[in-house]
PDB file of C-alpha atoms in Angstrom:
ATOM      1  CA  UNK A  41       0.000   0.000   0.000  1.00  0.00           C
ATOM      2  CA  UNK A  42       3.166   2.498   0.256  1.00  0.00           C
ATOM      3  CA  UNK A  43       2.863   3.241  -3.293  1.00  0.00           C
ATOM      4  CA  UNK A  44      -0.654   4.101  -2.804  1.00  0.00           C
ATOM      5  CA  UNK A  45      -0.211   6.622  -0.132  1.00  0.00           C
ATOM      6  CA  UNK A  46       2.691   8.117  -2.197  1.00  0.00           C
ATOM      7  CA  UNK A  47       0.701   8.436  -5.140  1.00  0.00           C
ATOM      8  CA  UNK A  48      -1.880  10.351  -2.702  1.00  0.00           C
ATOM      9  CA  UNK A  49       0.643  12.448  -1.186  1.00  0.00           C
ATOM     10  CA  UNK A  50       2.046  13.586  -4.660  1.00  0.00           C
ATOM     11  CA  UNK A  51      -1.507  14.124  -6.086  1.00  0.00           C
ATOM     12  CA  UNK A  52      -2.773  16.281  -2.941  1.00  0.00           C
ATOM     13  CA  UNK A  53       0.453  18.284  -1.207  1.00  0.00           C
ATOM     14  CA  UNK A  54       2.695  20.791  -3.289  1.00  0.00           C
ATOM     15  CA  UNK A  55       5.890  19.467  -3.108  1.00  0.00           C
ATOM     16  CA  UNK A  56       8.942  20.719  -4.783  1.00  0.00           C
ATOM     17  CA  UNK A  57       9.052  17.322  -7.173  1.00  0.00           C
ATOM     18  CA  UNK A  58       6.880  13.884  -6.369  1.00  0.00           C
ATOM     19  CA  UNK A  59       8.256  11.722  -3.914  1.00  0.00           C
ATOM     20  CA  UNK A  60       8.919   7.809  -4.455  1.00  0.00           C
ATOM     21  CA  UNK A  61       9.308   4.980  -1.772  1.00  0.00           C
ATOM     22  CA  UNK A  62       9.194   1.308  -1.563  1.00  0.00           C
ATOM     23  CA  UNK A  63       8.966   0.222   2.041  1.00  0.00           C
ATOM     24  CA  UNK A  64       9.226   2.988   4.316  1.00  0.00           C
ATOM     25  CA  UNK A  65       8.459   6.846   4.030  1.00  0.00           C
ATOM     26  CA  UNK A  66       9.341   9.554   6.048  1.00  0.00           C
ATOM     27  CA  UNK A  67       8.144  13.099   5.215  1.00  0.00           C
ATOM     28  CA  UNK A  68       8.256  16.218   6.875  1.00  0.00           C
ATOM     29  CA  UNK A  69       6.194  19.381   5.791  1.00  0.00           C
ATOM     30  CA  UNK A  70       4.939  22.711   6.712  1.00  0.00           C
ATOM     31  CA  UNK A  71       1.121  23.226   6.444  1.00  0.00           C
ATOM     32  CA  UNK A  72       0.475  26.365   4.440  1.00  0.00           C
ATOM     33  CA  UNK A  73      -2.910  27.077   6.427  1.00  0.00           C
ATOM     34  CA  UNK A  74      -1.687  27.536   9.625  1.00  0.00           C
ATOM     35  CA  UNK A  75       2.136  26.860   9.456  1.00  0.00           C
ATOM     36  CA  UNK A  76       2.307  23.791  11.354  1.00  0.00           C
ATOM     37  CA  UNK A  77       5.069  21.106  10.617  1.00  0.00           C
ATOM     38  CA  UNK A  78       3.648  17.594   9.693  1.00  0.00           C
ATOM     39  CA  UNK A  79       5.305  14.572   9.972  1.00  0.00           C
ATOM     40  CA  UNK A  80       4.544  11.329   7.781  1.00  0.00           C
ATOM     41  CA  UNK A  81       6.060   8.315   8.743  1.00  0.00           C
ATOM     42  CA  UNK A  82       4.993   4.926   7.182  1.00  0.00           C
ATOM     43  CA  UNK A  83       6.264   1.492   7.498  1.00  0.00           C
ATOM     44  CA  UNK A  84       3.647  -1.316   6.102  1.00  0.00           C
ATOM     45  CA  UNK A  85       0.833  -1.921   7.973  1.00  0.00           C
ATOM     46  CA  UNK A  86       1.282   1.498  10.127  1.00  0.00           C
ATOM     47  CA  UNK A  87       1.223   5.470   9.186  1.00  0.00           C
ATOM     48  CA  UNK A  88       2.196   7.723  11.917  1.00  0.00           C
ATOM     49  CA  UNK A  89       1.329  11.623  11.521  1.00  0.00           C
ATOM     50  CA  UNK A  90       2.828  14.097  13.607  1.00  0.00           C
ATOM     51  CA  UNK A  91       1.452  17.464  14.149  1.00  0.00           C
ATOM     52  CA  UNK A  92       0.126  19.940  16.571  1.00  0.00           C
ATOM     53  CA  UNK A  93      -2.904  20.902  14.611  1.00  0.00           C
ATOM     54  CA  UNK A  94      -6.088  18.604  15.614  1.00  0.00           C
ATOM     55  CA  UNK A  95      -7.867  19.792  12.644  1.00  0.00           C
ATOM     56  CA  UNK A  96      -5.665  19.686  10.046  1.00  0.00           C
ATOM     57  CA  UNK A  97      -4.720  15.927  11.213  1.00  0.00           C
ATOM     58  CA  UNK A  98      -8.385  14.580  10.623  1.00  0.00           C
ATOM     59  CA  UNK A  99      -8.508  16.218   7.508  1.00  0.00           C
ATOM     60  CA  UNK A 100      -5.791  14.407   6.468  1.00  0.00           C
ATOM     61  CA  UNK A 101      -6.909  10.666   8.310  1.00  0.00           C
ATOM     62  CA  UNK A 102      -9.956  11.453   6.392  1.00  0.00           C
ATOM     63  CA  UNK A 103      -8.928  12.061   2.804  1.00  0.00           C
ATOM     64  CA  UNK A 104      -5.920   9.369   3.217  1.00  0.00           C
ATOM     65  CA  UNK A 105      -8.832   6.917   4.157  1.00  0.00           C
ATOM     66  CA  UNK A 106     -11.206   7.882   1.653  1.00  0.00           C
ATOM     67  CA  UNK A 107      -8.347   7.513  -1.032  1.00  0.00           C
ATOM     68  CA  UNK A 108      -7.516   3.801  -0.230  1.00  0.00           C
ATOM     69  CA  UNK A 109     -11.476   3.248   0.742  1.00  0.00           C
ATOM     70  CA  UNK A 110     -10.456   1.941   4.105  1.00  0.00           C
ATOM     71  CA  UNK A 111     -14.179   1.326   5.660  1.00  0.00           C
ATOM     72  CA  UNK A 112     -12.717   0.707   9.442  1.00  0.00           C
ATOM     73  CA  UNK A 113      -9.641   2.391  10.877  1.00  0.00           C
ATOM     74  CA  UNK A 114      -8.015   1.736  14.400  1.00  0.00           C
ATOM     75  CA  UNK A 115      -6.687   4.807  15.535  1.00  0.00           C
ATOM     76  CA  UNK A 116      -4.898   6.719  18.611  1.00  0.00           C
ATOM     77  CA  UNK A 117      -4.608  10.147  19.182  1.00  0.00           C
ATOM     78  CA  UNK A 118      -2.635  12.311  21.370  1.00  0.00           C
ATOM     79  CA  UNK A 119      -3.061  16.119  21.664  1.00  0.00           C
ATOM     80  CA  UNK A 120      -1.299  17.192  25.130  1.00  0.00           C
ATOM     81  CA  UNK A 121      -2.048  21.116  24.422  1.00  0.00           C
ATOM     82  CA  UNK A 122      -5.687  20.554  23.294  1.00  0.00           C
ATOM     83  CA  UNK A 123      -6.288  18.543  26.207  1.00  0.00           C
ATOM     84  CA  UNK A 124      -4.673  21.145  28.410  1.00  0.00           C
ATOM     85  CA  UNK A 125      -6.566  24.106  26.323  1.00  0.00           C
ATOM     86  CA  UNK A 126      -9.525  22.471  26.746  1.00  0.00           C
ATOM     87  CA  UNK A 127      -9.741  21.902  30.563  1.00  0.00           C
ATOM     88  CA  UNK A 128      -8.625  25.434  30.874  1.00  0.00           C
ATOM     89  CA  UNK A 129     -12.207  26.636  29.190  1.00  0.00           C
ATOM     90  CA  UNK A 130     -14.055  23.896  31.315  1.00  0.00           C
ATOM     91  CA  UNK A 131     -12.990  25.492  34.276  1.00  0.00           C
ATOM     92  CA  UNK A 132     -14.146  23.518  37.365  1.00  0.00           C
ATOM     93  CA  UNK A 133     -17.460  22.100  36.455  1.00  0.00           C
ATOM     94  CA  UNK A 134     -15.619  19.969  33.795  1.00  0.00           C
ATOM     95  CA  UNK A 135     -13.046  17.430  33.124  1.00  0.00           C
ATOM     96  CA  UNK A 136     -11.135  16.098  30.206  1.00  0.00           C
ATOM     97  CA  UNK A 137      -9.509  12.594  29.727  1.00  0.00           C
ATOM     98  CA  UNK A 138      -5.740  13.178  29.039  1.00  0.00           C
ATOM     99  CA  UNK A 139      -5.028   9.258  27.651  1.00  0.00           C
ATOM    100  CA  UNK A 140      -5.316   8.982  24.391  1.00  0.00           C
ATOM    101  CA  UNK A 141      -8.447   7.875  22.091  1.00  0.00           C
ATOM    102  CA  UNK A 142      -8.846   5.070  19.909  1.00  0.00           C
ATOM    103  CA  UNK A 143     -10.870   5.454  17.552  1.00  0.00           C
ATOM    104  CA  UNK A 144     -13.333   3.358  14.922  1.00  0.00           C
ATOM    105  CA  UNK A 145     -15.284   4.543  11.928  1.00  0.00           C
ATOM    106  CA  UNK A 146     -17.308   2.965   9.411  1.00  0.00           C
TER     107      UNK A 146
END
């Protein structure tokens, strides 16, 4: 499936020139909406995406899955400063749950 998720990076970032792997990829770029760095890293069977932007990550979960038509995805996210942000505008009627979710759709 790697040269299915580099075909989809090449068709929907703009990169300097297309990118090619076999059996591992590891990409780092800057998101031009909000200037985050995102980190792709994929060995078979596993993608790993590193950023900062909660948004901007389920955009791209979304759209990856779509592409390949994966019905069911097993997922886990962690977002330490949402978490934080969040439980700061709760105040102390509310509480968040700082371990990470897993998550299913279908």
């Amino acid at each position: 499936r790697i040269n299915r998720v580099v075909m989809w990076i090449n068709q929907n970032f703009l990169l300097d020139e297309e990118i090619a792997a076999d059996t591992e990829l590891d990409l780092r770029l800057m998101a031009l909406r909000t200037g985050c760095p995102i980190s792709l890293h994929m060995i078979p069977g596993t993608i790993t995406i590193h950023c900062e932007d909660i948004d901007l990550v389920g955009d791209i979960v979304q759209a990856l899955a779509a592409s390949l038509n994966i019905e069911n995805l097993t997922s886990t996210a962690n977002f330490p400063d949402f978490i934080e942000k969040t439980q700061r505008g709760a105040g102390k009627g509310g509480r968040v749950s700082q371990r990470p979710t897993e998550a299913n759709s279908g």
